[in-house]
mmCIF file with all atom_site columns, C-alpha atoms in Angstrom:
data_model
loop_
_atom_site.group_PDB
_atom_site.id
_atom_site.type_symbol
_atom_site.label_atom_id
_atom_site.label_alt_id
_atom_site.label_comp_id
_atom_site.label_asym_id
_atom_site.label_entity_id
_atom_site.label_seq_id
_atom_site.pdbx_PDB_ins_code
_atom_site.Cartn_x
_atom_site.Cartn_y
_atom_site.Cartn_z
_atom_site.occupancy
_atom_site.B_iso_or_equiv
_atom_site.pdbx_formal_charge
_atom_site.auth_seq_id
_atom_site.auth_comp_id
_atom_site.auth_asym_id
_atom_site.auth_atom_id
_atom_site.pdbx_PDB_model_num
ATOM 1   C CA . MET A 1 1   ? 124.861 127.210 62.725 1.00 0.00 ? 1   MET A CA 1
ATOM 2   C CA . THR A 1 2   ? 121.369 127.397 64.041 1.00 0.00 ? 2   THR A CA 1
ATOM 3   C CA . ARG A 1 3   ? 119.850 124.178 65.372 1.00 0.00 ? 3   ARG A CA 1
ATOM 4   C CA . CYS A 1 4   ? 116.120 123.784 65.630 1.00 0.00 ? 4   CYS A CA 1
ATOM 5   C CA . THR A 1 5   ? 114.673 120.976 67.710 1.00 0.00 ? 5   THR A CA 1
ATOM 6   C CA . ILE A 1 6   ? 111.045 122.045 67.888 1.00 0.00 ? 6   ILE A CA 1
ATOM 7   C CA . ARG A 1 7   ? 109.029 119.335 66.153 1.00 0.00 ? 7   ARG A CA 1
ATOM 8   C CA . GLY A 1 8   ? 111.426 118.933 63.250 1.00 0.00 ? 8   GLY A CA 1
ATOM 9   C CA . THR A 1 9   ? 110.816 122.392 61.791 1.00 0.00 ? 9   THR A CA 1
ATOM 10  C CA . ALA A 1 10  ? 113.506 123.931 59.624 1.00 0.00 ? 10  ALA A CA 1
ATOM 11  C CA . PRO A 1 11  ? 115.315 126.982 60.987 1.00 0.00 ? 11  PRO A CA 1
ATOM 12  C CA . ASP A 1 12  ? 115.290 130.301 59.163 1.00 0.00 ? 12  ASP A CA 1
ATOM 13  C CA . ARG A 1 13  ? 118.562 130.282 57.216 1.00 0.00 ? 13  ARG A CA 1
ATOM 14  C CA . ALA A 1 14  ? 118.439 133.820 55.753 1.00 0.00 ? 14  ALA A CA 1
ATOM 15  C CA . PRO A 1 15  ? 120.232 135.580 58.647 1.00 0.00 ? 15  PRO A CA 1
ATOM 16  C CA . THR A 1 16  ? 122.831 132.807 58.847 1.00 0.00 ? 16  THR A CA 1
ATOM 17  C CA . ALA A 1 17  ? 123.569 132.900 55.110 1.00 0.00 ? 17  ALA A CA 1
ATOM 18  C CA . ALA A 1 18  ? 123.833 136.688 55.027 1.00 0.00 ? 18  ALA A CA 1
ATOM 19  C CA . SER A 1 19  ? 126.078 136.916 58.090 1.00 0.00 ? 19  SER A CA 1
ATOM 20  C CA . THR A 1 20  ? 128.355 134.124 56.860 1.00 0.00 ? 20  THR A CA 1
ATOM 21  C CA . SER A 1 21  ? 128.846 135.755 53.479 1.00 0.00 ? 21  SER A CA 1
ATOM 22  C CA . ALA A 1 22  ? 129.511 139.129 55.119 1.00 0.00 ? 22  ALA A CA 1
ATOM 23  C CA . THR A 1 23  ? 131.882 138.037 57.892 1.00 0.00 ? 23  THR A CA 1
ATOM 24  C CA . GLY A 1 24  ? 132.814 134.385 57.607 1.00 0.00 ? 24  GLY A CA 1
ATOM 25  C CA . ASN A 1 25  ? 134.494 134.353 54.207 1.00 0.00 ? 25  ASN A CA 1
ATOM 26  C CA . PRO A 1 26  ? 136.685 137.509 54.197 1.00 0.00 ? 26  PRO A CA 1
ATOM 27  C CA . LEU A 1 27  ? 138.648 136.638 57.341 1.00 0.00 ? 27  LEU A CA 1
ATOM 28  C CA . PRO A 1 28  ? 140.340 133.456 56.039 1.00 0.00 ? 28  PRO A CA 1
ATOM 29  C CA . LEU A 1 29  ? 140.950 135.194 52.700 1.00 0.00 ? 29  LEU A CA 1
ATOM 30  C CA . LEU A 1 30  ? 142.605 138.132 54.487 1.00 0.00 ? 30  LEU A CA 1
ATOM 31  C CA . ALA A 1 31  ? 144.873 135.733 56.391 1.00 0.00 ? 31  ALA A CA 1
ATOM 32  C CA . LEU A 1 32  ? 145.810 133.973 53.143 1.00 0.00 ? 32  LEU A CA 1
ATOM 33  C CA . SER A 1 33  ? 146.518 137.317 51.473 1.00 0.00 ? 33  SER A CA 1
ATOM 34  C CA . LEU A 1 34  ? 148.784 138.352 54.352 1.00 0.00 ? 34  LEU A CA 1
ATOM 35  C CA . VAL A 1 35  ? 150.756 135.126 54.006 1.00 0.00 ? 35  VAL A CA 1
ATOM 36  C CA . VAL A 1 36  ? 150.996 135.119 50.195 1.00 0.00 ? 36  VAL A CA 1
ATOM 37  C CA . GLU A 1 37  ? 151.349 138.841 49.390 1.00 0.00 ? 37  GLU A CA 1
ATOM 38  C CA . GLY A 1 38  ? 152.672 140.288 52.624 1.00 0.00 ? 38  GLY A CA 1
ATOM 39  C CA . PRO A 1 39  ? 151.607 143.335 54.631 1.00 0.00 ? 39  PRO A CA 1
ATOM 40  C CA . ALA A 1 40  ? 153.680 145.830 52.571 1.00 0.00 ? 40  ALA A CA 1
ATOM 41  C CA . ARG A 1 41  ? 151.971 144.970 49.301 1.00 0.00 ? 41  ARG A CA 1
ATOM 42  C CA . ILE A 1 42  ? 148.518 145.101 50.928 1.00 0.00 ? 42  ILE A CA 1
ATOM 43  C CA . ALA A 1 43  ? 149.293 148.528 52.459 1.00 0.00 ? 43  ALA A CA 1
ATOM 44  C CA . GLY A 1 44  ? 150.512 149.750 49.045 1.00 0.00 ? 44  GLY A CA 1
ATOM 45  C CA . SER A 1 45  ? 147.217 148.765 47.460 1.00 0.00 ? 45  SER A CA 1
ATOM 46  C CA . PHE A 1 46  ? 145.482 151.547 49.424 1.00 0.00 ? 46  PHE A CA 1
ATOM 47  C CA . ASP A 1 47  ? 147.445 154.277 47.600 1.00 0.00 ? 47  ASP A CA 1
ATOM 48  C CA . GLY A 1 48  ? 145.219 156.349 45.350 1.00 0.00 ? 48  GLY A CA 1
ATOM 49  C CA . LEU A 1 49  ? 141.907 155.543 47.051 1.00 0.00 ? 49  LEU A CA 1
ATOM 50  C CA . GLY A 1 50  ? 141.178 159.280 47.306 1.00 0.00 ? 50  GLY A CA 1
ATOM 51  C CA . SER A 1 51  ? 141.444 159.742 43.528 1.00 0.00 ? 51  SER A CA 1
ATOM 52  C CA . THR A 1 52  ? 138.444 159.615 41.194 1.00 0.00 ? 52  THR A CA 1
ATOM 53  C CA . GLN A 1 53  ? 139.361 156.127 40.046 1.00 0.00 ? 53  GLN A CA 1
ATOM 54  C CA . GLY A 1 54  ? 139.823 154.961 43.652 1.00 0.00 ? 54  GLY A CA 1
ATOM 55  C CA . LEU A 1 55  ? 136.448 156.363 44.715 1.00 0.00 ? 55  LEU A CA 1
ATOM 56  C CA . LEU A 1 56  ? 134.763 154.685 41.746 1.00 0.00 ? 56  LEU A CA 1
ATOM 57  C CA . ALA A 1 57  ? 136.426 151.409 42.770 1.00 0.00 ? 57  ALA A CA 1
ATOM 58  C CA . LEU A 1 58  ? 135.148 151.825 46.342 1.00 0.00 ? 58  LEU A CA 1
ATOM 59  C CA . GLY A 1 59  ? 131.651 152.550 45.006 1.00 0.00 ? 59  GLY A CA 1
ATOM 60  C CA . GLY A 1 60  ? 131.794 149.394 42.910 1.00 0.00 ? 60  GLY A CA 1
ATOM 61  C CA . LEU A 1 61  ? 132.973 147.415 45.911 1.00 0.00 ? 61  LEU A CA 1
ATOM 62  C CA . ALA A 1 62  ? 130.163 148.813 48.078 1.00 0.00 ? 62  ALA A CA 1
ATOM 63  C CA . PHE A 1 63  ? 127.606 147.914 45.411 1.00 0.00 ? 63  PHE A CA 1
ATOM 64  C CA . THR A 1 64  ? 128.997 144.388 45.136 1.00 0.00 ? 64  THR A CA 1
ATOM 65  C CA . VAL A 1 65  ? 129.022 143.855 48.898 1.00 0.00 ? 65  VAL A CA 1
ATOM 66  C CA . VAL A 1 66  ? 125.723 145.486 49.831 1.00 0.00 ? 66  VAL A CA 1
ATOM 67  C CA . VAL A 1 67  ? 123.424 145.122 46.847 1.00 0.00 ? 67  VAL A CA 1
ATOM 68  C CA . ALA A 1 68  ? 124.725 142.102 44.976 1.00 0.00 ? 68  ALA A CA 1
ATOM 69  C CA . THR A 1 69  ? 125.761 139.974 47.938 1.00 0.00 ? 69  THR A CA 1
ATOM 70  C CA . LEU A 1 70  ? 123.647 140.862 50.962 1.00 0.00 ? 70  LEU A CA 1
ATOM 71  C CA . VAL A 1 71  ? 120.442 142.010 49.268 1.00 0.00 ? 71  VAL A CA 1
ATOM 72  C CA . GLY A 1 72  ? 120.703 139.483 46.433 1.00 0.00 ? 72  GLY A CA 1
ATOM 73  C CA . SER A 1 73  ? 121.469 136.566 48.744 1.00 0.00 ? 73  SER A CA 1
ATOM 74  C CA . GLY A 1 74  ? 118.740 137.630 51.147 1.00 0.00 ? 74  GLY A CA 1
ATOM 75  C CA . LEU A 1 75  ? 116.140 137.811 48.387 1.00 0.00 ? 75  LEU A CA 1
ATOM 76  C CA . TRP A 1 76  ? 117.295 134.497 46.913 1.00 0.00 ? 76  TRP A CA 1
ATOM 77  C CA . THR A 1 77  ? 117.162 132.760 50.302 1.00 0.00 ? 77  THR A CA 1
ATOM 78  C CA . THR A 1 78  ? 113.701 134.184 50.966 1.00 0.00 ? 78  THR A CA 1
ATOM 79  C CA . LEU A 1 79  ? 112.415 132.982 47.594 1.00 0.00 ? 79  LEU A CA 1
ATOM 80  C CA . MET A 1 80  ? 113.922 129.524 48.102 1.00 0.00 ? 80  MET A CA 1
ATOM 81  C CA . GLY A 1 81  ? 112.238 129.352 51.518 1.00 0.00 ? 81  GLY A CA 1
ATOM 82  C CA . ARG A 1 82  ? 108.798 130.321 50.194 1.00 0.00 ? 82  ARG A CA 1
ATOM 83  C CA . HIS A 1 83  ? 108.691 128.417 46.907 1.00 0.00 ? 83  HIS A CA 1
ATOM 84  C CA . PRO A 1 84  ? 109.877 125.013 45.685 1.00 0.00 ? 84  PRO A CA 1
ATOM 85  C CA . SER A 1 85  ? 113.426 125.066 44.352 1.00 0.00 ? 85  SER A CA 1
ATOM 86  C CA . SER A 1 86  ? 112.176 123.777 40.999 1.00 0.00 ? 86  SER A CA 1
ATOM 87  C CA . THR A 1 87  ? 110.216 127.029 40.649 1.00 0.00 ? 87  THR A CA 1
ATOM 88  C CA . VAL A 1 88  ? 112.960 129.434 41.745 1.00 0.00 ? 88  VAL A CA 1
ATOM 89  C CA . ALA A 1 89  ? 116.172 127.824 40.465 1.00 0.00 ? 89  ALA A CA 1
ATOM 90  C CA . PRO A 1 90  ? 115.600 128.337 36.717 1.00 0.00 ? 90  PRO A CA 1
ATOM 91  C CA . PHE A 1 91  ? 115.681 132.103 37.254 1.00 0.00 ? 91  PHE A CA 1
ATOM 92  C CA . SER A 1 92  ? 119.372 131.850 38.188 1.00 0.00 ? 92  SER A CA 1
ATOM 93  C CA . MET A 1 93  ? 119.968 131.329 34.471 1.00 0.00 ? 93  MET A CA 1
ATOM 94  C CA . LEU A 1 94  ? 119.032 135.005 33.972 1.00 0.00 ? 94  LEU A CA 1
ATOM 95  C CA . VAL A 1 95  ? 122.031 136.310 35.961 1.00 0.00 ? 95  VAL A CA 1
ATOM 96  C CA . PRO A 1 96  ? 124.457 136.469 32.996 1.00 0.00 ? 96  PRO A CA 1
ATOM 97  C CA . VAL A 1 97  ? 121.744 137.843 30.714 1.00 0.00 ? 97  VAL A CA 1
ATOM 98  C CA . VAL A 1 98  ? 120.931 140.672 33.143 1.00 0.00 ? 98  VAL A CA 1
ATOM 99  C CA . GLY A 1 99  ? 124.642 141.357 33.701 1.00 0.00 ? 99  GLY A CA 1
ATOM 100 C CA . THR A 1 100 ? 125.368 141.546 29.988 1.00 0.00 ? 100 THR A CA 1
ATOM 101 C CA . GLY A 1 101 ? 122.299 143.701 29.356 1.00 0.00 ? 101 GLY A CA 1
ATOM 102 C CA . ALA A 1 102 ? 123.144 146.058 32.220 1.00 0.00 ? 102 ALA A CA 1
ATOM 103 C CA . SER A 1 103 ? 126.740 146.466 31.036 1.00 0.00 ? 103 SER A CA 1
ATOM 104 C CA . TRP A 1 104 ? 125.497 147.259 27.538 1.00 0.00 ? 104 TRP A CA 1
ATOM 105 C CA . LEU A 1 105 ? 122.834 149.684 28.741 1.00 0.00 ? 105 LEU A CA 1
ATOM 106 C CA . LEU A 1 106 ? 124.635 151.418 31.623 1.00 0.00 ? 106 LEU A CA 1
ATOM 107 C CA . LEU A 1 107 ? 128.308 151.177 30.653 1.00 0.00 ? 107 LEU A CA 1
ATOM 108 C CA . ARG A 1 108 ? 127.897 151.259 26.861 1.00 0.00 ? 108 ARG A CA 1
ATOM 109 C CA . GLU A 1 109 ? 129.940 148.078 26.476 1.00 0.00 ? 109 GLU A CA 1
ATOM 110 C CA . ARG A 1 110 ? 129.924 146.520 23.043 1.00 0.00 ? 110 ARG A CA 1
ATOM 111 C CA . THR A 1 111 ? 128.270 143.174 22.508 1.00 0.00 ? 111 THR A CA 1
ATOM 112 C CA . SER A 1 112 ? 128.485 140.901 19.530 1.00 0.00 ? 112 SER A CA 1
ATOM 113 C CA . PRO A 1 113 ? 125.229 140.138 17.699 1.00 0.00 ? 113 PRO A CA 1
ATOM 114 C CA . THR A 1 114 ? 125.415 136.613 19.092 1.00 0.00 ? 114 THR A CA 1
ATOM 115 C CA . GLU A 1 115 ? 125.131 137.708 22.743 1.00 0.00 ? 115 GLU A CA 1
ATOM 116 C CA . PRO A 1 116 ? 121.651 139.289 22.584 1.00 0.00 ? 116 PRO A CA 1
ATOM 117 C CA . ALA A 1 117 ? 120.421 136.359 20.495 1.00 0.00 ? 117 ALA A CA 1
ATOM 118 C CA . CYS A 1 118 ? 121.724 133.853 23.033 1.00 0.00 ? 118 CYS A CA 1
ATOM 119 C CA . GLY A 1 119 ? 120.319 136.005 25.871 1.00 0.00 ? 119 GLY A CA 1
ATOM 120 C CA . ALA A 1 120 ? 116.886 135.959 24.217 1.00 0.00 ? 120 ALA A CA 1
ATOM 121 C CA . LEU A 1 121 ? 117.174 132.180 23.900 1.00 0.00 ? 121 LEU A CA 1
ATOM 122 C CA . VAL A 1 122 ? 117.954 131.879 27.628 1.00 0.00 ? 122 VAL A CA 1
ATOM 123 C CA . VAL A 1 123 ? 115.027 134.168 28.567 1.00 0.00 ? 123 VAL A CA 1
ATOM 124 C CA . ALA A 1 124 ? 112.706 132.129 26.331 1.00 0.00 ? 124 ALA A CA 1
ATOM 125 C CA . GLY A 1 125 ? 113.934 128.915 27.959 1.00 0.00 ? 125 GLY A CA 1
ATOM 126 C CA . VAL A 1 126 ? 113.344 130.257 31.472 1.00 0.00 ? 126 VAL A CA 1
ATOM 127 C CA . LEU A 1 127 ? 109.866 131.471 30.526 1.00 0.00 ? 127 LEU A CA 1
ATOM 128 C CA . LEU A 1 128 ? 109.046 128.143 28.901 1.00 0.00 ? 128 LEU A CA 1
ATOM 129 C CA . GLY A 1 129 ? 110.362 126.240 31.924 1.00 0.00 ? 129 GLY A CA 1
ATOM 130 C CA . SER A 1 130 ? 108.470 128.373 34.423 1.00 0.00 ? 130 SER A CA 1
ATOM 131 C CA . THR A 1 131 ? 105.062 128.106 32.806 1.00 0.00 ? 131 THR A CA 1
ATOM 132 C CA . ARG A 1 132 ? 102.389 125.728 34.071 1.00 0.00 ? 132 ARG A CA 1
ATOM 133 C CA . ARG A 1 133 ? 103.433 122.101 33.743 1.00 0.00 ? 133 ARG A CA 1
ATOM 134 C CA . ARG A 1 134 ? 101.202 119.393 32.373 1.00 0.00 ? 134 ARG A CA 1
ATOM 135 C CA . GLY A 1 135 ? 101.007 115.860 33.621 1.00 0.00 ? 135 GLY A CA 1
ATOM 136 C CA . PRO A 1 136 ? 101.242 112.727 31.425 1.00 0.00 ? 136 PRO A CA 1
ATOM 137 C CA . ALA A 1 137 ? 97.484  112.713 30.725 1.00 0.00 ? 137 ALA A CA 1
ATOM 138 C CA . GLY A 1 138 ? 97.470  116.406 29.772 1.00 0.00 ? 138 GLY A CA 1
ATOM 139 C CA . GLY A 1 139 ? 96.108  117.629 33.110 1.00 0.00 ? 139 GLY A CA 1
ATOM 140 C CA . ASP A 1 140 ? 97.790  120.115 35.378 1.00 0.00 ? 140 ASP A CA 1
ATOM 141 C CA . VAL A 1 141 ? 100.491 118.846 37.706 1.00 0.00 ? 141 VAL A CA 1
ATOM 142 C CA . VAL A 1 142 ? 99.388  119.511 41.254 1.00 0.00 ? 142 VAL A CA 1
ATOM 143 C CA . GLU A 1 143 ? 102.115 120.062 43.813 1.00 0.00 ? 143 GLU A CA 1
ATOM 144 C CA . VAL A 1 144 ? 101.197 118.755 47.245 1.00 0.00 ? 144 VAL A CA 1
ATOM 145 C CA . PRO A 1 145 ? 103.186 120.177 50.161 1.00 0.00 ? 145 PRO A CA 1
ATOM 146 C CA . ALA A 1 146 ? 104.917 117.697 52.413 1.00 0.00 ? 146 ALA A CA 1
ATOM 147 C CA . THR A 1 147 ? 103.014 116.944 55.582 1.00 0.00 ? 147 THR A CA 1
ATOM 148 C CA . PRO A 1 148 ? 104.853 116.994 58.897 1.00 0.00 ? 148 PRO A CA 1
ATOM 149 C CA . SER A 1 149 ? 105.451 113.743 60.659 1.00 0.00 ? 149 SER A CA 1
ATOM 150 C CA . ALA A 1 150 ? 102.881 112.806 63.300 1.00 0.00 ? 150 ALA A CA 1
ATOM 151 C CA . ARG A 1 151 ? 105.809 112.081 65.578 1.00 0.00 ? 151 ARG A CA 1
ATOM 152 C CA . PRO A 1 152 ? 108.467 114.794 66.179 1.00 0.00 ? 152 PRO A CA 1
ATOM 153 C CA . LEU A 1 153 ? 111.939 113.870 65.041 1.00 0.00 ? 153 LEU A CA 1
ATOM 154 C CA . ASP A 1 154 ? 114.564 113.545 67.741 1.00 0.00 ? 154 ASP A CA 1
ATOM 155 C CA . PRO A 1 155 ? 118.084 113.878 66.305 1.00 0.00 ? 155 PRO A CA 1
ATOM 156 C CA . SER A 1 156 ? 119.901 112.541 69.376 1.00 0.00 ? 156 SER A CA 1
ATOM 157 C CA . PRO A 1 157 ? 121.578 109.122 68.944 1.00 0.00 ? 157 PRO A CA 1
ATOM 158 C CA . ALA A 1 158 ? 120.313 107.982 72.368 1.00 0.00 ? 158 ALA A CA 1
ATOM 159 C CA . SER A 1 159 ? 116.723 107.957 71.103 1.00 0.00 ? 159 SER A CA 1
ATOM 160 C CA . ARG A 1 160 ? 117.578 105.363 68.452 1.00 0.00 ? 160 ARG A CA 1
ATOM 161 C CA . ALA A 1 161 ? 118.799 102.771 70.947 1.00 0.00 ? 161 ALA A CA 1
#
């Protein structure tokens, strides 16, 4: 992990989060798969990758890894770094709605009449939650950014003695 000691400023976590999700997680899962399933079964899973169905599966995997994970996580981390979490976090509720809508539109999957109605309810809730907030007296709530400490923070235990 990155450690930042310059006047208590937070490090940029976007590269760390993206690299961890791309390289840190698959390695222990591969080791577990080798132990549980064995090398022969893993090698057999590569049969048929040259077929149409195998190529479509590889395309889906590439989309999941590149677009959904790296680009999506990078954008999310950037938004969380630039805006308060209370502003950004409600939009995570739109993930299932967008997924359901995309599967209906692009893959022609069937949806029950309840799903679009519930999706519209979620979208309305996110829009309602992300509009301008009012204070107790009816005035606008003003967010004041935190001010840095006049004295830099020193994380070493020796400085506390």
